[in-house]
């Protein structure tokens, strides 16, 4: 039985941060339906102006919002600031993307009038957000959907309602009506109610594959509703020949442990050439040993904070032990300095000898290492997953990178760069269980509006060429 309230706790202290009542989904959707037509009828320039005002509101309150993000997620303050920056930058990127992907086009065609392509909004979009980037990721759906002329019903993760509320307040302060961007407080139950609601025209989801698949199943008989699923990954880093072992190790660390490994694009599996193993692993371990794990506002600043809650920390510890008891060899143990708080040390485990490695996303600071002998084996191992979000090759020759790029199944493929840190100015999405082929970021515009093709003439004009009898 779910209680009538949602309570959010600070991961770093365990203290209560926020509480609020669960929303009434029917009321929220009805309100959105009343508000939507007026917004859709606004000229595009007005809608653009309003989201620009929203960016200004976020800018004004940047430090306050970053502090709230840091407190509610546990991520270091420096990282929370970069999240706020992404929220602001999303606005101009989305305006550009709308113009490029979904703007109007006219094709003159003398005989058949004017042929034109325009786009229309879907209506009411339910945005379901994750906890790891509680402002930036839902915002990545909300801003393009607003520009396209949709109304928004936004349910943040039940673990980050305070940031969700603060984000929605920025839209309202910008002058966007309270009925047009509404907050839904709740957990999976409210998410399910939104997905099933007749008054919702589309679901824009960012979260785990399990939840995404459940939503996809629910909408299987509803092709009329647009569904964009941005899900997880089990992302490989293939490490090949390079003399620059220190840089290579730093890229591995950044991929695996930024945001305490709570990024969909985190490097989870290091697939490493046997001859590079000793040098690189020693360096990776040295860096991981130096890594500061701490609370968001600690000085000196931590590299990473806690994971989101004790349940997540328990699950990760169990996964580490599972791999260990199934043939894994610990390179760096996962430790938990305090049982009552979800701080975890970065953990590294060699799973080369583990048979039937579970192909699941272990969403935390846990890196699995697999030793291989040749490049084909490395590519096969990298593709040995149902997911396909991001992948990196570190080291290797241009020819090897070409082979890597051509053969890896993923929506983000990098060379000598981390698996994470994708640009908002590019499309962002994955194949396999990482998404449903509706990439977000730059291509979010595509799922926020549908194309309408028209041929148009000012006066009716028609002629038959063949197939009529002579007039009597
Ligand atoms: P989650 O799947 O638990 O929850 C995401 C949202 O969906 C929450 O708002 C939740 O309440 C709601 N929800 C859960 N079950 C639902 C259901 N059956 N029906 C409707 N709504 C439901 O995800 P999380 O734990 O908050 O976030 C972490 C996950 O998100 C990781 O798997 C990560 O890889 C993924 N993620 C993906 C991207 C991407 O862009 N591909 C980005 C960030 C995070």
Short mmCIF file of C-alpha atoms and ligand atoms in Angstrom, two decimals:
data_model
loop_
_atom_site.label_atom_id
_atom_site.label_comp_id
_atom_site.label_asym_id
_atom_site.label_seq_id
_atom_site.Cartn_x
_atom_site.Cartn_y
_atom_site.Cartn_z
CA UNK A 1 0.00 0.00 0.00
CA UNK A 2 1.42 3.36 -0.89
CA UNK A 3 1.09 6.19 1.60
CA UNK A 4 -0.52 9.46 0.64
CA UNK A 5 2.79 11.35 0.87
CA UNK A 6 6.07 11.29 -0.96
CA UNK A 7 9.10 12.05 1.21
CA UNK A 8 12.56 12.74 -0.13
CA UNK A 9 15.71 12.28 1.95
CA UNK A 10 19.19 13.68 1.42
CA UNK A 11 21.41 10.72 0.50
CA UNK A 12 24.48 12.28 2.12
CA UNK A 13 22.88 12.86 5.53
CA UNK A 14 19.78 10.70 5.63
CA UNK A 15 17.77 13.75 6.68
CA UNK A 16 14.34 14.54 5.34
CA UNK A 17 14.49 17.22 2.64
CA UNK A 18 10.96 17.50 1.30
CA UNK A 19 7.51 16.02 1.61
CA UNK A 20 4.31 16.47 -0.33
CA UNK A 21 1.00 14.86 -1.14
CA UNK A 22 0.58 12.58 -4.11
CA UNK A 23 -1.21 14.32 -6.96
CA UNK A 24 -4.61 13.55 -8.32
CA UNK A 25 -3.75 12.54 -11.88
CA UNK A 26 -7.29 12.99 -13.25
CA UNK A 27 -7.46 16.58 -12.03
CA UNK A 28 -4.03 17.43 -13.41
CA UNK A 29 -4.78 16.00 -16.85
CA UNK A 30 -8.18 17.71 -17.06
CA UNK A 31 -6.54 21.03 -16.27
CA UNK A 32 -3.86 20.47 -18.90
CA UNK A 33 -6.50 19.69 -21.54
CA UNK A 34 -8.24 22.98 -20.85
CA UNK A 35 -4.99 24.97 -21.09
CA UNK A 36 -3.46 23.30 -24.12
CA UNK A 37 -5.40 24.75 -27.12
CA UNK A 38 -4.51 28.35 -26.27
CA UNK A 39 -0.80 27.48 -26.10
CA UNK A 40 -0.88 25.52 -29.36
CA UNK A 41 -2.51 28.53 -31.02
CA UNK A 42 0.26 30.93 -29.93
CA UNK A 43 2.71 31.92 -32.64
CA UNK A 44 5.97 30.02 -32.49
CA UNK A 45 7.82 33.26 -31.72
CA UNK A 46 5.77 33.65 -28.51
CA UNK A 47 6.48 30.09 -27.41
CA UNK A 48 10.19 30.62 -28.07
CA UNK A 49 10.15 33.85 -26.11
CA UNK A 50 8.53 32.12 -23.14
CA UNK A 51 11.12 29.33 -22.97
CA UNK A 52 13.88 31.94 -23.23
CA UNK A 53 12.34 33.67 -20.22
CA UNK A 54 12.42 30.31 -18.48
CA UNK A 55 16.18 30.08 -19.16
CA UNK A 56 16.59 33.51 -17.58
CA UNK A 57 14.67 32.42 -14.48
CA UNK A 58 16.94 29.38 -14.12
CA UNK A 59 20.01 31.57 -14.59
CA UNK A 60 18.80 33.94 -11.86
CA UNK A 61 18.37 31.09 -9.41
CA UNK A 62 21.23 28.92 -10.64
CA UNK A 63 23.07 28.58 -7.35
CA UNK A 64 19.90 27.81 -5.41
CA UNK A 65 18.82 25.17 -7.90
CA UNK A 66 22.30 23.60 -7.96
CA UNK A 67 22.30 23.44 -4.17
CA UNK A 68 18.95 21.67 -4.19
CA UNK A 69 20.12 19.19 -6.85
CA UNK A 70 23.26 18.48 -4.82
CA UNK A 71 21.27 17.96 -1.63
CA UNK A 72 18.57 15.78 -3.16
CA UNK A 73 20.81 13.56 -5.33
CA UNK A 74 24.00 13.65 -3.24
CA UNK A 75 26.10 14.64 -6.26
CA UNK A 76 28.99 17.07 -5.67
CA UNK A 77 28.14 20.76 -5.93
CA UNK A 78 30.51 21.25 -8.89
CA UNK A 79 28.58 18.62 -10.78
CA UNK A 80 25.19 20.00 -9.80
CA UNK A 81 26.29 23.36 -11.25
CA UNK A 82 27.03 21.71 -14.59
CA UNK A 83 23.54 20.19 -14.55
CA UNK A 84 21.98 23.64 -14.13
CA UNK A 85 24.11 24.93 -17.00
CA UNK A 86 22.74 22.13 -19.19
CA UNK A 87 19.19 23.17 -18.28
CA UNK A 88 19.88 26.71 -19.47
CA UNK A 89 21.72 25.63 -22.63
CA UNK A 90 18.91 23.28 -23.59
CA UNK A 91 16.71 26.23 -24.54
CA UNK A 92 18.79 27.65 -27.42
CA UNK A 93 19.68 24.16 -28.61
CA UNK A 94 15.99 23.20 -28.70
CA UNK A 95 15.04 26.35 -30.59
CA UNK A 96 17.70 25.54 -33.19
CA UNK A 97 16.64 21.91 -33.33
CA UNK A 98 12.98 22.86 -33.81
CA UNK A 99 13.90 25.08 -36.73
CA UNK A 100 16.10 22.47 -38.32
CA UNK A 101 14.04 19.33 -37.70
CA UNK A 102 10.42 20.46 -37.60
CA UNK A 103 10.05 23.88 -39.14
CA UNK A 104 7.82 24.77 -42.10
CA UNK A 105 8.83 24.17 -45.67
CA UNK A 106 7.07 25.22 -48.84
CA UNK A 107 7.64 23.51 -52.18
CA UNK A 108 6.07 25.39 -55.07
CA UNK A 109 4.37 23.23 -57.60
CA UNK A 110 2.61 25.28 -60.31
CA UNK A 111 0.05 22.73 -61.53
CA UNK A 112 -0.99 21.34 -58.17
CA UNK A 113 -0.86 24.46 -56.04
CA UNK A 114 1.58 24.87 -53.20
CA UNK A 115 2.94 21.86 -51.40
CA UNK A 116 3.91 22.55 -47.81
CA UNK A 117 5.22 20.70 -44.79
CA UNK A 118 4.26 21.89 -41.33
CA UNK A 119 4.22 20.30 -37.89
CA UNK A 120 1.58 20.08 -35.20
CA UNK A 121 1.93 19.33 -31.50
CA UNK A 122 0.52 16.08 -30.13
CA UNK A 123 -1.34 17.62 -27.18
CA UNK A 124 -0.68 16.66 -23.57
CA UNK A 125 2.70 15.08 -22.95
CA UNK A 126 3.42 13.11 -19.80
CA UNK A 127 7.11 13.47 -18.91
CA UNK A 128 8.44 10.83 -16.51
CA UNK A 129 11.84 11.70 -15.07
CA UNK A 130 14.69 9.75 -13.44
CA UNK A 131 16.55 10.72 -10.28
CA UNK A 132 20.11 10.92 -11.58
CA UNK A 133 19.69 14.17 -13.53
CA UNK A 134 16.43 15.32 -11.99
CA UNK A 135 16.42 18.72 -13.74
CA UNK A 136 18.38 18.30 -16.98
CA UNK A 137 16.80 15.11 -18.30
CA UNK A 138 13.09 15.90 -17.86
CA UNK A 139 13.89 19.41 -19.07
CA UNK A 140 15.30 17.82 -22.23
CA UNK A 141 11.75 16.63 -23.00
CA UNK A 142 9.81 19.56 -21.54
CA UNK A 143 11.49 22.43 -23.43
CA UNK A 144 11.23 20.92 -26.94
CA UNK A 145 7.67 19.77 -26.21
CA UNK A 146 6.67 23.30 -25.14
CA UNK A 147 8.29 24.90 -28.17
CA UNK A 148 6.36 22.50 -30.39
CA UNK A 149 3.10 23.59 -28.72
CA UNK A 150 2.34 20.79 -26.25
CA UNK A 151 1.15 21.02 -22.65
CA UNK A 152 3.23 19.21 -20.03
CA UNK A 153 2.36 16.98 -17.13
CA UNK A 154 5.67 16.25 -15.42
CA UNK A 155 6.20 13.54 -12.85
CA UNK A 156 9.68 13.69 -11.40
CA UNK A 157 11.19 10.61 -9.79
CA UNK A 158 9.73 9.91 -6.35
CA UNK A 159 13.35 10.24 -5.15
CA UNK A 160 13.76 13.81 -6.45
CA UNK A 161 10.41 15.62 -6.12
CA UNK A 162 11.97 18.79 -4.67
CA UNK A 163 14.08 19.43 -7.77
CA UNK A 164 11.05 18.62 -9.93
CA UNK A 165 9.01 21.21 -8.08
CA UNK A 166 11.77 23.84 -8.33
CA UNK A 167 12.07 23.28 -12.08
CA UNK A 168 8.33 23.69 -12.61
CA UNK A 169 8.36 26.88 -10.54
CA UNK A 170 10.95 28.35 -12.94
CA UNK A 171 8.52 27.80 -15.84
CA UNK A 172 5.74 29.52 -13.90
CA UNK A 173 7.92 32.46 -12.90
CA UNK A 174 8.74 32.88 -16.58
CA UNK A 175 5.04 33.49 -17.22
CA UNK A 176 4.12 30.05 -18.57
CA UNK A 177 0.72 29.28 -17.08
CA UNK A 178 0.48 26.96 -14.10
CA UNK A 179 -1.94 24.77 -16.04
CA UNK A 180 0.42 24.36 -18.98
CA UNK A 181 3.38 22.87 -17.10
CA UNK A 182 2.09 20.90 -14.14
CA UNK A 183 3.85 18.87 -11.52
CA UNK A 184 2.62 15.41 -10.60
CA UNK A 185 3.93 14.16 -7.29
CA UNK A 186 4.06 10.40 -7.03
CA UNK A 187 5.85 7.17 -7.79
CA UNK A 188 5.38 4.36 -10.32
CA UNK A 189 1.62 4.21 -9.51
CA UNK A 190 1.09 7.78 -10.65
CA UNK A 191 3.39 7.09 -13.63
CA UNK A 192 1.21 4.15 -14.60
CA UNK A 193 -1.95 6.21 -14.16
CA UNK A 194 -0.57 8.85 -16.52
CA UNK A 195 0.48 6.28 -19.11
CA UNK A 196 -2.99 4.72 -19.06
CA UNK A 197 -4.86 8.03 -19.05
CA UNK A 198 -7.10 8.73 -22.05
CA UNK A 199 -6.30 12.44 -21.79
CA UNK A 200 -2.57 11.92 -22.39
CA UNK A 201 -1.35 12.02 -26.00
CA UNK A 202 2.26 11.00 -25.43
CA UNK A 203 4.70 9.65 -22.87
CA UNK A 204 8.29 10.88 -22.76
CA UNK A 205 10.16 8.60 -20.39
CA UNK A 206 13.73 8.55 -19.10
CA UNK A 207 14.54 5.73 -16.72
CA UNK A 208 15.30 2.05 -16.34
CA UNK A 209 14.71 -0.58 -19.00
CA UNK A 210 12.32 -2.48 -16.72
CA UNK A 211 10.00 0.48 -16.28
CA UNK A 212 10.34 1.42 -19.96
CA UNK A 213 9.36 -2.07 -21.07
CA UNK A 214 6.36 -2.04 -18.72
CA UNK A 215 5.22 1.26 -20.26
CA UNK A 216 5.81 -0.03 -23.77
CA UNK A 217 3.65 -3.08 -23.00
CA UNK A 218 0.89 -0.90 -21.59
CA UNK A 219 0.81 1.14 -24.78
CA UNK A 220 1.13 -1.84 -27.13
CA UNK A 221 -2.46 -1.43 -28.30
CA UNK A 222 -2.22 2.37 -28.44
CA UNK A 223 -0.24 3.27 -31.56
CA UNK A 224 -2.03 6.62 -31.44
CA UNK A 225 0.07 7.72 -28.46
CA UNK A 226 3.63 8.84 -29.05
CA UNK A 227 6.12 7.08 -26.81
CA UNK A 228 9.79 8.00 -26.40
CA UNK A 229 11.82 5.70 -24.17
CA UNK A 230 15.32 6.72 -23.04
CA UNK A 231 16.62 3.79 -21.02
CA UNK A 232 19.80 2.36 -19.54
CA UNK A 233 22.97 0.73 -20.79
CA UNK A 234 25.63 -1.85 -20.03
CA UNK A 235 28.26 0.17 -21.79
CA UNK A 236 31.66 -1.15 -22.91
CA UNK A 237 35.03 0.58 -22.98
CA UNK A 238 37.46 -1.31 -25.19
CA UNK A 239 41.02 -0.54 -24.21
CA UNK A 240 43.61 -1.25 -26.89
CA UNK A 241 47.24 -0.41 -27.62
CA UNK A 242 48.35 3.00 -26.43
CA UNK A 243 51.54 4.30 -24.85
CA UNK A 244 49.44 6.82 -22.87
CA UNK A 245 48.38 4.55 -20.03
CA UNK A 246 47.78 7.40 -17.56
CA UNK A 247 45.35 9.15 -19.89
CA UNK A 248 43.72 5.84 -20.75
CA UNK A 249 43.21 5.10 -17.07
CA UNK A 250 41.77 8.58 -16.47
CA UNK A 251 39.24 8.02 -19.28
CA UNK A 252 38.23 4.72 -17.69
CA UNK A 253 37.77 6.37 -14.30
CA UNK A 254 35.74 9.24 -15.75
CA UNK A 255 33.53 6.83 -17.66
CA UNK A 256 32.92 4.44 -14.78
CA UNK A 257 32.73 6.65 -11.71
CA UNK A 258 31.50 10.14 -12.62
CA UNK A 259 28.17 10.71 -10.81
CA UNK A 260 29.05 7.64 -8.69
CA UNK A 261 28.41 5.56 -11.79
CA UNK A 262 24.79 6.76 -11.88
CA UNK A 263 24.80 7.80 -15.50
CA UNK A 264 23.03 5.92 -18.23
CA UNK A 265 26.20 6.28 -20.32
CA UNK A 266 28.62 5.15 -17.60
CA UNK A 267 31.30 2.70 -18.74
CA UNK A 268 30.35 -0.54 -16.96
CA UNK A 269 32.58 -3.10 -18.70
CA UNK A 270 36.26 -2.49 -19.37
CA UNK A 271 37.29 -4.91 -22.13
CA UNK A 272 41.04 -4.80 -22.18
CA UNK A 273 43.79 -6.26 -24.34
CA UNK A 274 45.76 -8.79 -22.29
CA UNK A 275 49.10 -7.10 -23.04
CA UNK A 276 47.79 -3.75 -21.69
CA UNK A 277 46.20 -5.25 -18.60
CA UNK A 278 48.91 -4.92 -15.94
CA UNK A 279 49.97 -1.37 -16.75
CA UNK A 280 46.48 0.09 -17.21
CA UNK A 281 44.76 -1.73 -14.35
CA UNK A 282 47.52 -0.66 -11.95
CA UNK A 283 46.97 2.95 -13.02
CA UNK A 284 43.17 2.69 -12.83
CA UNK A 285 43.47 1.26 -9.34
CA UNK A 286 45.92 3.98 -8.29
CA UNK A 287 43.47 6.67 -9.43
CA UNK A 288 40.48 4.94 -7.84
CA UNK A 289 42.42 4.71 -4.55
CA UNK A 290 42.97 8.48 -4.66
CA UNK A 291 39.34 9.27 -5.41
CA UNK A 292 37.53 11.35 -2.79
CA UNK A 293 34.06 10.08 -2.00
CA UNK A 294 32.15 12.59 0.06
CA UNK A 295 29.15 14.79 0.69
CA UNK A 296 28.18 17.43 -1.91
CA UNK A 297 29.58 20.45 -0.09
CA UNK A 298 32.73 18.87 1.40
CA UNK A 299 36.08 20.62 1.02
CA UNK A 300 38.19 19.48 -0.74
CA UNK A 301 35.46 18.68 -3.24
CA UNK A 302 34.71 15.01 -3.71
CA UNK A 303 34.98 13.28 -7.09
CA UNK A 304 31.74 11.50 -6.33
CA UNK A 305 28.99 11.42 -3.74
CA UNK A 306 26.83 8.63 -2.37
CA UNK A 307 24.42 6.63 -4.51
CA UNK A 308 20.80 7.68 -4.29
CA UNK A 309 19.67 5.64 -1.27
CA UNK A 310 20.43 2.72 1.02
CA UNK A 311 18.41 0.32 -1.09
CA UNK A 312 20.55 1.13 -4.14
CA UNK A 313 23.73 0.74 -2.05
CA UNK A 314 22.52 -2.64 -0.73
CA UNK A 315 21.74 -3.82 -4.27
CA UNK A 316 25.18 -2.80 -5.56
CA UNK A 317 26.96 -4.48 -2.65
CA UNK A 318 24.98 -7.65 -3.33
CA UNK A 319 25.87 -7.51 -7.03
CA UNK A 320 29.55 -7.14 -6.17
CA UNK A 321 29.36 -10.16 -3.86
CA UNK A 322 27.46 -12.14 -6.47
CA UNK A 323 30.19 -11.56 -9.07
CA UNK A 324 32.85 -12.37 -6.47
CA UNK A 325 31.21 -15.65 -5.54
CA UNK A 326 30.78 -16.63 -9.20
CA UNK A 327 34.44 -16.46 -10.17
CA UNK A 328 35.13 -12.70 -10.11
CA UNK A 329 38.45 -11.44 -8.75
CA UNK A 330 38.35 -8.21 -6.78
CA UNK A 331 40.77 -5.57 -8.05
CA UNK A 332 39.30 -3.04 -5.64
CA UNK A 333 36.66 -4.05 -3.11
CA UNK A 334 33.39 -2.22 -2.71
CA UNK A 335 33.30 -0.79 0.78
CA UNK A 336 30.62 1.10 2.65
CA UNK A 337 32.04 3.22 5.43
CA UNK A 338 28.66 3.69 7.12
CA UNK A 339 25.88 1.13 7.11
CA UNK A 340 23.20 3.78 7.51
CA UNK A 341 24.27 5.95 4.54
CA UNK A 342 24.68 5.03 0.85
CA UNK A 343 28.33 6.06 0.35
CA UNK A 344 30.21 3.41 -1.63
CA UNK A 345 33.85 3.30 -2.60
CA UNK A 346 34.56 2.82 -6.31
CA UNK A 347 34.78 -0.93 -6.94
CA UNK A 348 36.60 -2.83 -9.69
CA UNK A 349 36.24 -6.53 -10.32
CA UNK A 350 37.78 -8.80 -12.96
CA UNK A 351 34.94 -10.93 -14.31
CA UNK A 352 36.87 -12.66 -17.11
CA UNK A 353 36.32 -15.98 -15.33
CA UNK A 354 32.64 -15.45 -14.56
CA UNK A 355 30.45 -17.67 -16.71
CA UNK A 356 27.08 -16.29 -17.83
CA UNK A 357 27.75 -12.77 -16.64
CA UNK A 358 24.39 -11.14 -15.96
CA UNK A 359 23.64 -8.57 -18.66
CA UNK A 360 22.07 -6.04 -16.33
CA UNK A 361 22.75 -2.40 -15.68
CA UNK A 362 24.52 -2.11 -12.30
CA UNK A 363 23.73 1.54 -11.69
CA UNK A 364 26.56 2.63 -9.41
CA UNK A 365 30.35 2.79 -8.97
CA UNK A 366 31.09 -0.78 -10.02
CA UNK A 367 33.40 -1.50 -12.96
CA UNK A 368 33.72 -4.99 -14.42
CA UNK A 369 36.92 -5.92 -16.24
CA UNK A 370 37.20 -8.52 -18.99
CA UNK A 371 40.56 -9.54 -20.46
CA UNK A 372 40.70 -10.45 -24.17
CA UNK A 373 43.40 -11.40 -26.68
CA UNK A 374 42.29 -10.06 -30.04
CA UNK A 375 40.27 -7.21 -31.44
CA UNK A 376 37.46 -9.34 -32.88
CA UNK A 377 36.97 -10.90 -29.47
CA UNK A 378 36.88 -7.41 -27.94
CA UNK A 379 34.16 -6.28 -30.35
CA UNK A 380 32.14 -9.46 -29.77
CA UNK A 381 32.44 -8.97 -26.02
CA UNK A 382 31.45 -5.29 -26.29
CA UNK A 383 28.33 -6.30 -28.26
CA UNK A 384 27.51 -9.09 -25.82
CA UNK A 385 24.65 -7.11 -24.30
CA UNK A 386 20.97 -6.49 -24.96
CA UNK A 387 21.61 -2.77 -24.44
CA UNK A 388 23.26 -0.37 -26.87
CA UNK A 389 23.62 3.12 -25.47
CA UNK A 390 27.28 4.18 -25.49
CA UNK A 391 30.68 2.63 -26.23
CA UNK A 392 34.25 3.89 -26.31
CA UNK A 393 37.48 2.70 -27.83
CA UNK A 394 40.54 3.92 -25.92
CA UNK A 395 43.80 3.52 -27.83
CA UNK A 396 44.00 1.60 -31.09
CA UNK A 397 44.80 2.74 -34.61
CA UNK A 398 42.52 4.68 -36.97
CA UNK A 399 41.87 1.40 -38.81
CA UNK A 400 40.90 -0.27 -35.55
CA UNK A 401 38.61 2.60 -34.68
CA UNK A 402 36.95 2.25 -38.09
CA UNK A 403 36.32 -1.41 -37.39
CA UNK A 404 35.04 -0.56 -33.92
CA UNK A 405 32.68 2.12 -35.24
CA UNK A 406 31.36 -0.12 -38.00
CA UNK A 407 30.69 -3.12 -35.79
CA UNK A 408 29.57 -1.75 -32.42
CA UNK A 409 25.84 -1.51 -31.79
CA UNK A 410 25.31 1.72 -29.85
CA UNK A 411 23.87 5.20 -30.31
CA UNK A 412 26.99 6.93 -28.94
CA UNK A 413 30.38 5.66 -30.16
CA UNK A 414 33.52 7.51 -29.05
CA UNK A 415 37.26 7.26 -29.58
CA UNK A 416 39.70 8.24 -26.86
CA UNK A 417 36.87 9.97 -25.04
CA UNK A 418 34.79 8.75 -22.09
CA UNK A 419 31.54 6.84 -22.67
CA UNK A 420 29.63 9.64 -20.94
CA UNK A 421 29.37 13.41 -21.33
CA UNK A 422 27.32 13.35 -24.53
CA UNK A 423 26.65 16.67 -26.23
CA UNK A 424 23.11 18.10 -26.10
CA UNK A 425 23.73 19.43 -29.58
CA UNK A 426 23.70 15.88 -30.98
CA UNK A 427 20.92 13.31 -30.99
CA UNK A 428 21.06 11.07 -27.93
CA UNK A 429 19.65 7.57 -27.78
CA UNK A 430 20.51 3.94 -28.05
CA UNK A 431 19.56 0.69 -29.72
CA UNK A 432 18.58 -2.62 -28.15
CA UNK A 433 17.04 -2.20 -24.71
CA UNK A 434 18.43 1.33 -24.42
CA UNK A 435 15.53 2.94 -26.24
CA UNK A 436 12.74 2.65 -28.79
CA UNK A 437 14.42 4.49 -31.67
CA UNK A 438 13.17 7.88 -30.59
CA UNK A 439 16.42 9.58 -29.65
CA UNK A 440 16.31 12.62 -27.44
CA UNK A 441 18.54 15.74 -27.14
CA UNK A 442 18.86 17.30 -30.61
CA UNK A 443 16.27 14.95 -32.13
CA UNK A 444 13.73 15.47 -29.32
CA UNK A 445 11.98 17.86 -31.70
CA UNK A 446 11.01 14.85 -33.84
CA UNK A 447 8.84 13.21 -31.19
CA UNK A 448 7.29 16.47 -29.96
CA UNK A 449 5.39 17.20 -33.18
CA UNK A 450 3.96 15.29 -36.12
CA UNK A 451 4.41 16.32 -39.74
CA UNK A 452 1.44 17.47 -41.81
CA UNK A 453 1.84 17.55 -45.58
CA UNK A 454 -0.57 19.85 -47.45
CA UNK A 455 -1.20 20.89 -51.03
CA UNK A 456 -3.00 24.18 -51.18
CA UNK A 457 -4.64 26.51 -53.75
CA UNK A 458 -6.44 29.78 -53.15
CA UNK A 459 -9.30 28.80 -55.51
CA UNK A 460 -10.73 25.41 -56.45
CA UNK A 461 -9.34 24.36 -59.82
CA UNK A 462 -9.61 20.91 -61.39
CA UNK A 463 -9.52 19.34 -64.84
CA UNK A 464 -10.10 15.82 -66.10
CA UNK A 465 -7.69 14.69 -68.77
CA UNK A 466 -9.06 11.25 -69.65
CA UNK A 467 -11.89 8.89 -68.73
CA UNK A 468 -14.97 11.08 -69.35
CA UNK A 469 -17.62 10.67 -72.12
CA UNK A 470 -18.29 13.54 -74.49
CA UNK A 471 -20.84 15.91 -73.04
CA UNK A 472 -24.31 15.53 -74.67
P1 LIG B 1 13.04 4.33 -12.97
O1 LIG B 1 12.75 3.53 -14.18
O2 LIG B 1 12.97 3.65 -11.67
O3 LIG B 1 12.02 5.57 -12.87
C1 LIG B 1 11.93 6.56 -13.88
C2 LIG B 1 10.58 7.24 -13.77
O4 LIG B 1 9.54 6.34 -14.18
C3 LIG B 1 10.22 7.66 -12.34
O5 LIG B 1 9.54 8.89 -12.43
C4 LIG B 1 9.30 6.54 -11.88
O6 LIG B 1 8.41 6.92 -10.87
C5 LIG B 1 8.57 6.18 -13.15
N1 LIG B 1 8.11 4.79 -13.24
C6 LIG B 1 8.68 3.69 -12.71
N2 LIG B 1 7.99 2.59 -13.08
C7 LIG B 1 6.97 3.01 -13.86
C8 LIG B 1 5.91 2.33 -14.55
N3 LIG B 1 5.76 1.02 -14.50
N4 LIG B 1 5.04 3.09 -15.26
C9 LIG B 1 5.19 4.43 -15.34
N5 LIG B 1 6.15 5.11 -14.69
C10 LIG B 1 7.04 4.40 -13.97
O7 LIG B 1 14.46 5.01 -13.22
P2 LIG B 1 15.43 5.72 -12.15
O8 LIG B 1 15.93 4.65 -11.24
O9 LIG B 1 14.79 6.91 -11.60
O10 LIG B 1 16.61 6.23 -13.08
C11 LIG B 1 17.75 5.49 -13.38
C12 LIG B 1 17.60 4.80 -14.71
O11 LIG B 1 17.39 5.76 -15.72
C13 LIG B 1 18.83 4.03 -15.14
O12 LIG B 1 18.42 2.81 -15.70
C14 LIG B 1 19.46 4.91 -16.19
O13 LIG B 1 20.26 4.24 -17.11
C15 LIG B 1 18.25 5.50 -16.83
N6 LIG B 1 18.58 6.76 -17.51
C16 LIG B 1 18.52 6.81 -18.87
C17 LIG B 1 18.88 7.97 -19.54
C18 LIG B 1 18.81 8.09 -21.03
O14 LIG B 1 18.73 9.22 -21.51
N7 LIG B 1 18.86 7.02 -21.80
C19 LIG B 1 19.30 9.07 -18.80
C20 LIG B 1 19.33 8.98 -17.41
C21 LIG B 1 18.96 7.82 -16.78
#
